[in-house]
PDB file of C-alpha atoms in Angstrom:
ATOM      1  CA  MET Q  23     -42.217 -33.482 -80.353  1.00  0.00           C
ATOM      2  CA  ALA Q  24     -44.381 -32.540 -78.642  1.00  0.00           C
ATOM      3  CA  LYS Q  25     -43.536 -29.576 -76.564  1.00  0.00           C
ATOM      4  CA  SER Q  26     -42.071 -30.535 -72.412  1.00  0.00           C
ATOM      5  CA  GLY Q  27     -44.754 -28.735 -69.854  1.00  0.00           C
ATOM      6  CA  PRO Q  28     -48.182 -27.106 -70.454  1.00  0.00           C
ATOM      7  CA  HIS Q  29     -48.748 -26.540 -73.977  1.00  0.00           C
ATOM      8  CA  LEU Q  30     -51.526 -25.288 -76.778  1.00  0.00           C
ATOM      9  CA  LEU Q  31     -51.035 -28.642 -78.989  1.00  0.00           C
ATOM     10  CA  LEU Q  32     -54.595 -30.195 -77.644  1.00  0.00           C
ATOM     11  CA  GLU Q  33     -55.952 -27.758 -78.006  1.00  0.00           C
ATOM     12  CA  ARG Q  34     -55.379 -26.503 -81.870  1.00  0.00           C
ATOM     13  CA  ALA Q  35     -56.028 -29.827 -83.029  1.00  0.00           C
ATOM     14  CA  CYS Q  36     -59.577 -29.497 -81.871  1.00  0.00           C
ATOM     15  CA  PRO Q  37     -62.780 -28.849 -82.865  1.00  0.00           C
ATOM     16  CA  THR Q  38     -62.534 -25.204 -81.752  1.00  0.00           C
ATOM     17  CA  PRO Q  39     -64.409 -23.659 -79.214  1.00  0.00           C
ATOM     18  CA  VAL Q  40     -61.730 -26.416 -76.743  1.00  0.00           C
ATOM     19  CA  CYS Q  41     -61.927 -25.566 -73.387  1.00  0.00           C
ATOM     20  CA  GLY Q  42     -60.022 -27.567 -70.925  1.00  0.00           C
ATOM     21  CA  VAL Q  43     -61.419 -29.220 -67.518  1.00  0.00           C
ATOM     22  CA  ASP Q  44     -59.972 -30.365 -63.741  1.00  0.00           C
ATOM     23  CA  GLU Q  45     -60.800 -30.232 -60.415  1.00  0.00           C
ATOM     24  CA  ALA Q  46     -59.995 -29.525 -56.996  1.00  0.00           C
ATOM     25  CA  GLY Q  47     -60.453 -31.142 -53.862  1.00  0.00           C
ATOM     26  CA  ARG Q  48     -61.383 -35.097 -54.666  1.00  0.00           C
ATOM     27  CA  GLY Q  49     -59.103 -36.879 -51.815  1.00  0.00           C
ATOM     28  CA  PRO Q  50     -59.763 -34.105 -48.618  1.00  0.00           C
ATOM     29  CA  MET Q  51     -61.693 -35.869 -45.249  1.00  0.00           C
ATOM     30  CA  ALA Q  52     -64.316 -31.983 -45.445  1.00  0.00           C
ATOM     31  CA  GLY Q  53     -66.251 -29.454 -47.589  1.00  0.00           C
ATOM     32  CA  PRO Q  54     -67.171 -29.329 -51.863  1.00  0.00           C
ATOM     33  CA  VAL Q  55     -65.426 -30.125 -54.786  1.00  0.00           C
ATOM     34  CA  SER Q  56     -64.882 -28.145 -57.271  1.00  0.00           C
ATOM     35  CA  ALA Q  57     -64.158 -27.870 -61.141  1.00  0.00           C
ATOM     36  CA  ALA Q  58     -63.384 -25.345 -63.627  1.00  0.00           C
ATOM     37  CA  ALA Q  59     -63.481 -24.606 -67.384  1.00  0.00           C
ATOM     38  CA  VAL Q  60     -61.939 -22.168 -69.091  1.00  0.00           C
ATOM     39  CA  ILE Q  61     -61.694 -21.922 -72.969  1.00  0.00           C
ATOM     40  CA  LEU Q  62     -57.961 -20.325 -73.682  1.00  0.00           C
ATOM     41  CA  ASP Q  63     -56.839 -17.938 -76.845  1.00  0.00           C
ATOM     42  CA  PRO Q  64     -54.652 -21.711 -78.928  1.00  0.00           C
ATOM     43  CA  HIS Q  65     -52.413 -18.496 -80.687  1.00  0.00           C
ATOM     44  CA  ARG Q  66     -52.322 -16.367 -77.057  1.00  0.00           C
ATOM     45  CA  ARG Q  67     -49.619 -16.752 -76.013  1.00  0.00           C
ATOM     46  CA  LEU Q  68     -49.315 -18.512 -72.519  1.00  0.00           C
ATOM     47  CA  PRO Q  69     -49.962 -16.747 -69.035  1.00  0.00           C
ATOM     48  CA  LYS Q  70     -45.252 -16.916 -67.640  1.00  0.00           C
ATOM     49  CA  GLY Q  71     -45.589 -20.187 -64.640  1.00  0.00           C
ATOM     50  CA  LEU Q  72     -48.477 -21.989 -66.664  1.00  0.00           C
ATOM     51  CA  ASN Q  73     -48.307 -25.879 -64.396  1.00  0.00           C
ATOM     52  CA  ASP Q  74     -50.401 -27.705 -62.592  1.00  0.00           C
ATOM     53  CA  SER Q  75     -51.817 -26.242 -60.005  1.00  0.00           C
ATOM     54  CA  LYS Q  76     -49.598 -28.095 -57.717  1.00  0.00           C
ATOM     55  CA  LYS Q  77     -46.661 -28.185 -58.644  1.00  0.00           C
ATOM     56  CA  LEU Q  78     -46.824 -24.100 -57.611  1.00  0.00           C
ATOM     57  CA  THR Q  79     -47.612 -21.835 -54.233  1.00  0.00           C
ATOM     58  CA  ALA Q  80     -49.909 -20.620 -53.291  1.00  0.00           C
ATOM     59  CA  ALA Q  81     -48.980 -16.682 -54.368  1.00  0.00           C
ATOM     60  CA  GLN Q  82     -47.730 -18.476 -57.609  1.00  0.00           C
ATOM     61  CA  ARG Q  83     -51.228 -19.967 -57.849  1.00  0.00           C
ATOM     62  CA  GLU Q  84     -52.703 -17.209 -57.386  1.00  0.00           C
ATOM     63  CA  ASP Q  85     -50.515 -14.611 -59.907  1.00  0.00           C
ATOM     64  CA  LEU Q  86     -51.269 -16.838 -62.410  1.00  0.00           C
ATOM     65  CA  GLU Q  87     -55.048 -17.236 -62.037  1.00  0.00           C
ATOM     66  CA  PHE Q  88     -55.724 -13.554 -62.916  1.00  0.00           C
ATOM     67  CA  GLU Q  89     -53.201 -14.372 -65.393  1.00  0.00           C
ATOM     68  CA  ILE Q  90     -55.584 -17.072 -67.472  1.00  0.00           C
ATOM     69  CA  LYS Q  91     -58.856 -14.793 -66.041  1.00  0.00           C
ATOM     70  CA  ALA Q  92     -57.627 -11.870 -68.647  1.00  0.00           C
ATOM     71  CA  ARG Q  93     -56.437 -14.225 -71.114  1.00  0.00           C
ATOM     72  CA  ALA Q  94     -58.725 -16.163 -71.854  1.00  0.00           C
ATOM     73  CA  ILE Q  95     -61.863 -16.127 -73.841  1.00  0.00           C
ATOM     74  CA  ALA Q  96     -63.982 -17.410 -71.431  1.00  0.00           C
ATOM     75  CA  PHE Q  97     -64.091 -19.273 -67.395  1.00  0.00           C
ATOM     76  CA  ALA Q  98     -65.548 -20.941 -65.347  1.00  0.00           C
ATOM     77  CA  VAL Q  99     -66.322 -22.561 -61.421  1.00  0.00           C
ATOM     78  CA  GLY Q 100     -68.634 -25.008 -60.882  1.00  0.00           C
ATOM     79  CA  PHE Q 101     -68.757 -27.075 -56.677  1.00  0.00           C
ATOM     80  CA  ALA Q 102     -70.687 -29.882 -55.635  1.00  0.00           C
ATOM     81  CA  SER Q 103     -71.039 -29.719 -52.221  1.00  0.00           C
ATOM     82  CA  VAL Q 104     -70.340 -31.860 -49.285  1.00  0.00           C
ATOM     83  CA  GLU Q 105     -74.162 -33.852 -49.585  1.00  0.00           C
ATOM     84  CA  GLU Q 106     -73.661 -34.051 -53.131  1.00  0.00           C
ATOM     85  CA  ILE Q 107     -70.405 -35.943 -52.951  1.00  0.00           C
ATOM     86  CA  ALA Q 108     -72.459 -38.311 -50.883  1.00  0.00           C
ATOM     87  CA  GLN Q 109     -75.669 -38.408 -52.672  1.00  0.00           C
ATOM     88  CA  LEU Q 110     -72.871 -39.654 -55.743  1.00  0.00           C
ATOM     89  CA  ASN Q 111     -69.936 -39.651 -54.843  1.00  0.00           C
ATOM     90  CA  ILE Q 112     -66.968 -37.860 -54.873  1.00  0.00           C
ATOM     91  CA  LEU Q 113     -65.362 -39.355 -58.576  1.00  0.00           C
ATOM     92  CA  HIS Q 114     -69.487 -38.460 -59.992  1.00  0.00           C
ATOM     93  CA  ALA Q 115     -69.415 -35.379 -57.430  1.00  0.00           C
ATOM     94  CA  ALA Q 116     -66.102 -33.717 -59.732  1.00  0.00           C
ATOM     95  CA  GLY Q 117     -68.193 -35.215 -62.533  1.00  0.00           C
ATOM     96  CA  LEU Q 118     -71.325 -32.614 -61.541  1.00  0.00           C
ATOM     97  CA  ALA Q 119     -69.038 -29.665 -60.376  1.00  0.00           C
ATOM     98  CA  MET Q 120     -66.722 -30.173 -64.082  1.00  0.00           C
ATOM     99  CA  ARG Q 121     -70.682 -30.244 -65.964  1.00  0.00           C
ATOM    100  CA  ARG Q 122     -71.994 -27.799 -64.014  1.00  0.00           C
ATOM    101  CA  ALA Q 123     -68.470 -25.306 -64.670  1.00  0.00           C
ATOM    102  CA  VAL Q 124     -67.978 -26.499 -68.960  1.00  0.00           C
ATOM    103  CA  GLU Q 125     -72.237 -25.237 -68.717  1.00  0.00           C
ATOM    104  CA  ALA Q 126     -71.782 -21.742 -66.871  1.00  0.00           C
ATOM    105  CA  LEU Q 127     -69.006 -20.766 -69.375  1.00  0.00           C
ATOM    106  CA  SER Q 128     -70.263 -17.012 -71.802  1.00  0.00           C
ATOM    107  CA  VAL Q 129     -68.258 -19.243 -74.615  1.00  0.00           C
ATOM    108  CA  GLN Q 130     -69.884 -22.807 -75.865  1.00  0.00           C
ATOM    109  CA  PRO Q 131     -67.244 -25.129 -76.147  1.00  0.00           C
ATOM    110  CA  VAL Q 132     -68.084 -28.666 -78.695  1.00  0.00           C
ATOM    111  CA  TYR Q 133     -65.118 -30.153 -77.139  1.00  0.00           C
ATOM    112  CA  ALA Q 134     -63.571 -30.177 -73.364  1.00  0.00           C
ATOM    113  CA  LEU Q 135     -59.820 -31.876 -72.426  1.00  0.00           C
ATOM    114  CA  VAL Q 136     -60.467 -33.245 -69.589  1.00  0.00           C
ATOM    115  CA  ASP Q 137     -58.415 -34.374 -67.202  1.00  0.00           C
ATOM    116  CA  GLY Q 138     -58.165 -38.168 -65.986  1.00  0.00           C
ATOM    117  CA  ASN Q 139     -59.578 -41.413 -67.764  1.00  0.00           C
ATOM    118  CA  TYR Q 140     -63.358 -41.881 -66.795  1.00  0.00           C
ATOM    119  CA  ARG Q 141     -65.074 -40.184 -69.727  1.00  0.00           C
ATOM    120  CA  PHE Q 142     -67.536 -37.925 -67.536  1.00  0.00           C
ATOM    121  CA  ALA Q 143     -70.921 -36.772 -69.243  1.00  0.00           C
ATOM    122  CA  LEU Q 144     -70.688 -33.420 -70.176  1.00  0.00           C
ATOM    123  CA  PRO Q 145     -72.456 -30.477 -73.118  1.00  0.00           C
ATOM    124  CA  CYS Q 146     -70.240 -31.317 -75.654  1.00  0.00           C
ATOM    125  CA  GLU Q 147     -67.563 -34.016 -77.017  1.00  0.00           C
ATOM    126  CA  VAL Q 148     -65.413 -35.342 -74.272  1.00  0.00           C
ATOM    127  CA  LYS Q 149     -61.212 -36.104 -75.043  1.00  0.00           C
ATOM    128  CA  THR Q 150     -59.807 -37.382 -71.542  1.00  0.00           C
ATOM    129  CA  VAL Q 151     -55.287 -36.293 -71.241  1.00  0.00           C
ATOM    130  CA  VAL Q 152     -54.325 -39.181 -68.520  1.00  0.00           C
ATOM    131  CA  GLY Q 153     -51.531 -35.985 -66.896  1.00  0.00           C
ATOM    132  CA  GLY Q 154     -53.672 -33.182 -68.835  1.00  0.00           C
ATOM    133  CA  ASP Q 155     -52.575 -30.550 -66.147  1.00  0.00           C
ATOM    134  CA  GLY Q 156     -49.137 -30.735 -66.893  1.00  0.00           C
ATOM    135  CA  VAL Q 157     -49.043 -31.146 -70.616  1.00  0.00           C
ATOM    136  CA  CYS Q 158     -52.613 -29.227 -72.043  1.00  0.00           C
ATOM    137  CA  ALA Q 159     -52.633 -25.674 -71.312  1.00  0.00           C
ATOM    138  CA  SER Q 160     -56.442 -25.178 -70.847  1.00  0.00           C
ATOM    139  CA  ILE Q 161     -56.145 -28.437 -68.750  1.00  0.00           C
ATOM    140  CA  ALA Q 162     -53.497 -26.854 -66.774  1.00  0.00           C
ATOM    141  CA  ALA Q 163     -55.152 -22.826 -66.044  1.00  0.00           C
ATOM    142  CA  ALA Q 164     -58.725 -25.225 -64.700  1.00  0.00           C
ATOM    143  CA  SER Q 165     -56.825 -26.667 -62.368  1.00  0.00           C
ATOM    144  CA  ILE Q 166     -55.429 -23.510 -60.579  1.00  0.00           C
ATOM    145  CA  LEU Q 167     -58.935 -21.857 -60.744  1.00  0.00           C
ATOM    146  CA  ALA Q 168     -60.746 -24.425 -59.945  1.00  0.00           C
ATOM    147  CA  LYS Q 169     -57.511 -24.826 -56.552  1.00  0.00           C
ATOM    148  CA  VAL Q 170     -57.583 -20.882 -56.216  1.00  0.00           C
ATOM    149  CA  ALA Q 171     -61.440 -21.489 -56.024  1.00  0.00           C
ATOM    150  CA  ARG Q 172     -61.810 -24.505 -53.375  1.00  0.00           C
ATOM    151  CA  ASP Q 173     -59.287 -22.690 -51.168  1.00  0.00           C
ATOM    152  CA  ARG Q 174     -60.844 -19.545 -51.589  1.00  0.00           C
ATOM    153  CA  VAL Q 175     -64.554 -21.415 -49.949  1.00  0.00           C
ATOM    154  CA  MET Q 176     -62.400 -23.131 -47.696  1.00  0.00           C
ATOM    155  CA  VAL Q 177     -61.062 -20.335 -45.826  1.00  0.00           C
ATOM    156  CA  GLU Q 178     -64.755 -18.842 -45.112  1.00  0.00           C
ATOM    157  CA  LEU Q 179     -65.602 -22.051 -44.065  1.00  0.00           C
ATOM    158  CA  ASP Q 180     -62.446 -22.421 -41.598  1.00  0.00           C
ATOM    159  CA  GLY Q 181     -64.628 -18.763 -39.778  1.00  0.00           C
ATOM    160  CA  GLN Q 182     -68.049 -20.335 -39.617  1.00  0.00           C
ATOM    161  CA  PHE Q 183     -66.156 -24.215 -38.614  1.00  0.00           C
ATOM    162  CA  PRO Q 184     -63.154 -22.914 -36.243  1.00  0.00           C
ATOM    163  CA  GLY Q 185     -61.156 -25.352 -34.469  1.00  0.00           C
ATOM    164  CA  TYR Q 186     -60.788 -27.272 -37.810  1.00  0.00           C
ATOM    165  CA  GLY Q 187     -57.614 -26.014 -39.007  1.00  0.00           C
ATOM    166  CA  PHE Q 188     -59.434 -25.641 -42.938  1.00  0.00           C
ATOM    167  CA  ALA Q 189     -57.707 -22.526 -43.445  1.00  0.00           C
ATOM    168  CA  ILE Q 190     -54.569 -23.635 -43.299  1.00  0.00           C
ATOM    169  CA  HIS Q 191     -55.254 -27.678 -44.181  1.00  0.00           C
ATOM    170  CA  LYS Q 192     -58.629 -26.510 -46.972  1.00  0.00           C
ATOM    171  CA  GLY Q 193     -60.298 -29.647 -45.091  1.00  0.00           C
ATOM    172  CA  TYR Q 194     -57.373 -32.230 -45.826  1.00  0.00           C
ATOM    173  CA  GLY Q 195     -56.234 -34.908 -43.758  1.00  0.00           C
ATOM    174  CA  VAL Q 196     -53.480 -33.784 -42.146  1.00  0.00           C
ATOM    175  CA  PRO Q 197     -51.876 -34.974 -38.562  1.00  0.00           C
ATOM    176  CA  GLY Q 198     -53.348 -31.786 -37.619  1.00  0.00           C
ATOM    177  CA  HIS Q 199     -57.116 -31.775 -38.628  1.00  0.00           C
ATOM    178  CA  LEU Q 200     -57.236 -36.244 -37.387  1.00  0.00           C
ATOM    179  CA  LYS Q 201     -56.581 -33.854 -33.866  1.00  0.00           C
ATOM    180  CA  ALA Q 202     -59.031 -32.036 -33.699  1.00  0.00           C
ATOM    181  CA  VAL Q 203     -61.805 -33.871 -35.466  1.00  0.00           C
ATOM    182  CA  ARG Q 204     -61.358 -36.759 -32.643  1.00  0.00           C
ATOM    183  CA  GLU Q 205     -61.661 -33.999 -29.407  1.00  0.00           C
ATOM    184  CA  LEU Q 206     -63.833 -31.987 -31.897  1.00  0.00           C
ATOM    185  CA  GLY Q 207     -66.065 -33.728 -33.556  1.00  0.00           C
ATOM    186  CA  PRO Q 208     -67.065 -33.634 -37.417  1.00  0.00           C
ATOM    187  CA  CYS Q 209     -69.076 -30.939 -38.447  1.00  0.00           C
ATOM    188  CA  GLU Q 210     -71.536 -30.699 -40.826  1.00  0.00           C
ATOM    189  CA  ILE Q 211     -69.183 -30.116 -44.067  1.00  0.00           C
ATOM    190  CA  HIS Q 212     -66.838 -33.113 -43.195  1.00  0.00           C
ATOM    191  CA  ARG Q 213     -67.204 -35.729 -45.838  1.00  0.00           C
ATOM    192  CA  LEU Q 214     -68.952 -38.819 -43.302  1.00  0.00           C
ATOM    193  CA  SER Q 215     -68.907 -41.095 -46.353  1.00  0.00           C
ATOM    194  CA  TRP Q 216     -65.197 -40.326 -46.580  1.00  0.00           C
ATOM    195  CA  ALA Q 217     -63.208 -43.999 -45.226  1.00  0.00           C
ATOM    196  CA  PRO Q 218     -60.576 -43.066 -43.703  1.00  0.00           C
ATOM    197  CA  LEU Q 219     -62.657 -40.392 -41.256  1.00  0.00           C
ATOM    198  CA  ARG Q 220     -65.289 -43.096 -40.380  1.00  0.00           C
ATOM    199  CA  ALA Q 221     -62.062 -45.473 -40.083  1.00  0.00           C
ATOM    200  CA  LEU Q 222     -61.448 -42.751 -37.398  1.00  0.00           C
ATOM    201  CA  LEU Q 223     -64.283 -42.050 -36.129  1.00  0.00           C
ATOM    202  CA  GLU Q 224     -64.977 -46.066 -35.785  1.00  0.00           C
ATOM    203  CA  THR Q 225     -61.583 -46.225 -33.126  1.00  0.00           C
ATOM    204  CA  PRO Q 226     -62.253 -45.238 -29.903  1.00  0.00           C
ATOM    205  CA  ALA Q 227     -59.997 -41.884 -28.544  1.00  0.00           C
TER     206      ALA Q 227
END
């Protein structure tokens, strides 16, 4: 029976080197989308508390980021810009960020375990894993690195585009963000292709 929570069973069953891949930032209405690729040692103990990034606090993610980078055989993060999201759509922009992350690994994998059910074109064989960030250790690790990296970018962008609260909500469509867009209008890192944002801008105040 498979162990509950993230484990290394899938990594041990795949040709090596095998990386886990996940993205962060498909849902926000502002900012880039990020992805990370992580190659873990399938015979080394996992960092304590490793889990899907969405089930962790920001402090827990930052602590685990340090542990993952210290223990991983290789890791890398890739991004796709707001402009690329508009050109490609968010799904394929996420795939572009994934490909950039895999290509940036210092050790090139022969196999990738990718969260979700969409088979992105990566420079190696791909196996999709629905809910992978909750059951596959290397995907969970990738989810954490992708989330932490994107959050840091959004904090930096908050300094460049003050008033929207990017450091707080990281670009998601929370009420305070929607209110700021109504008052200030969109800025250059808003995803104008995002349907709820278009609807907001088209609705009279």
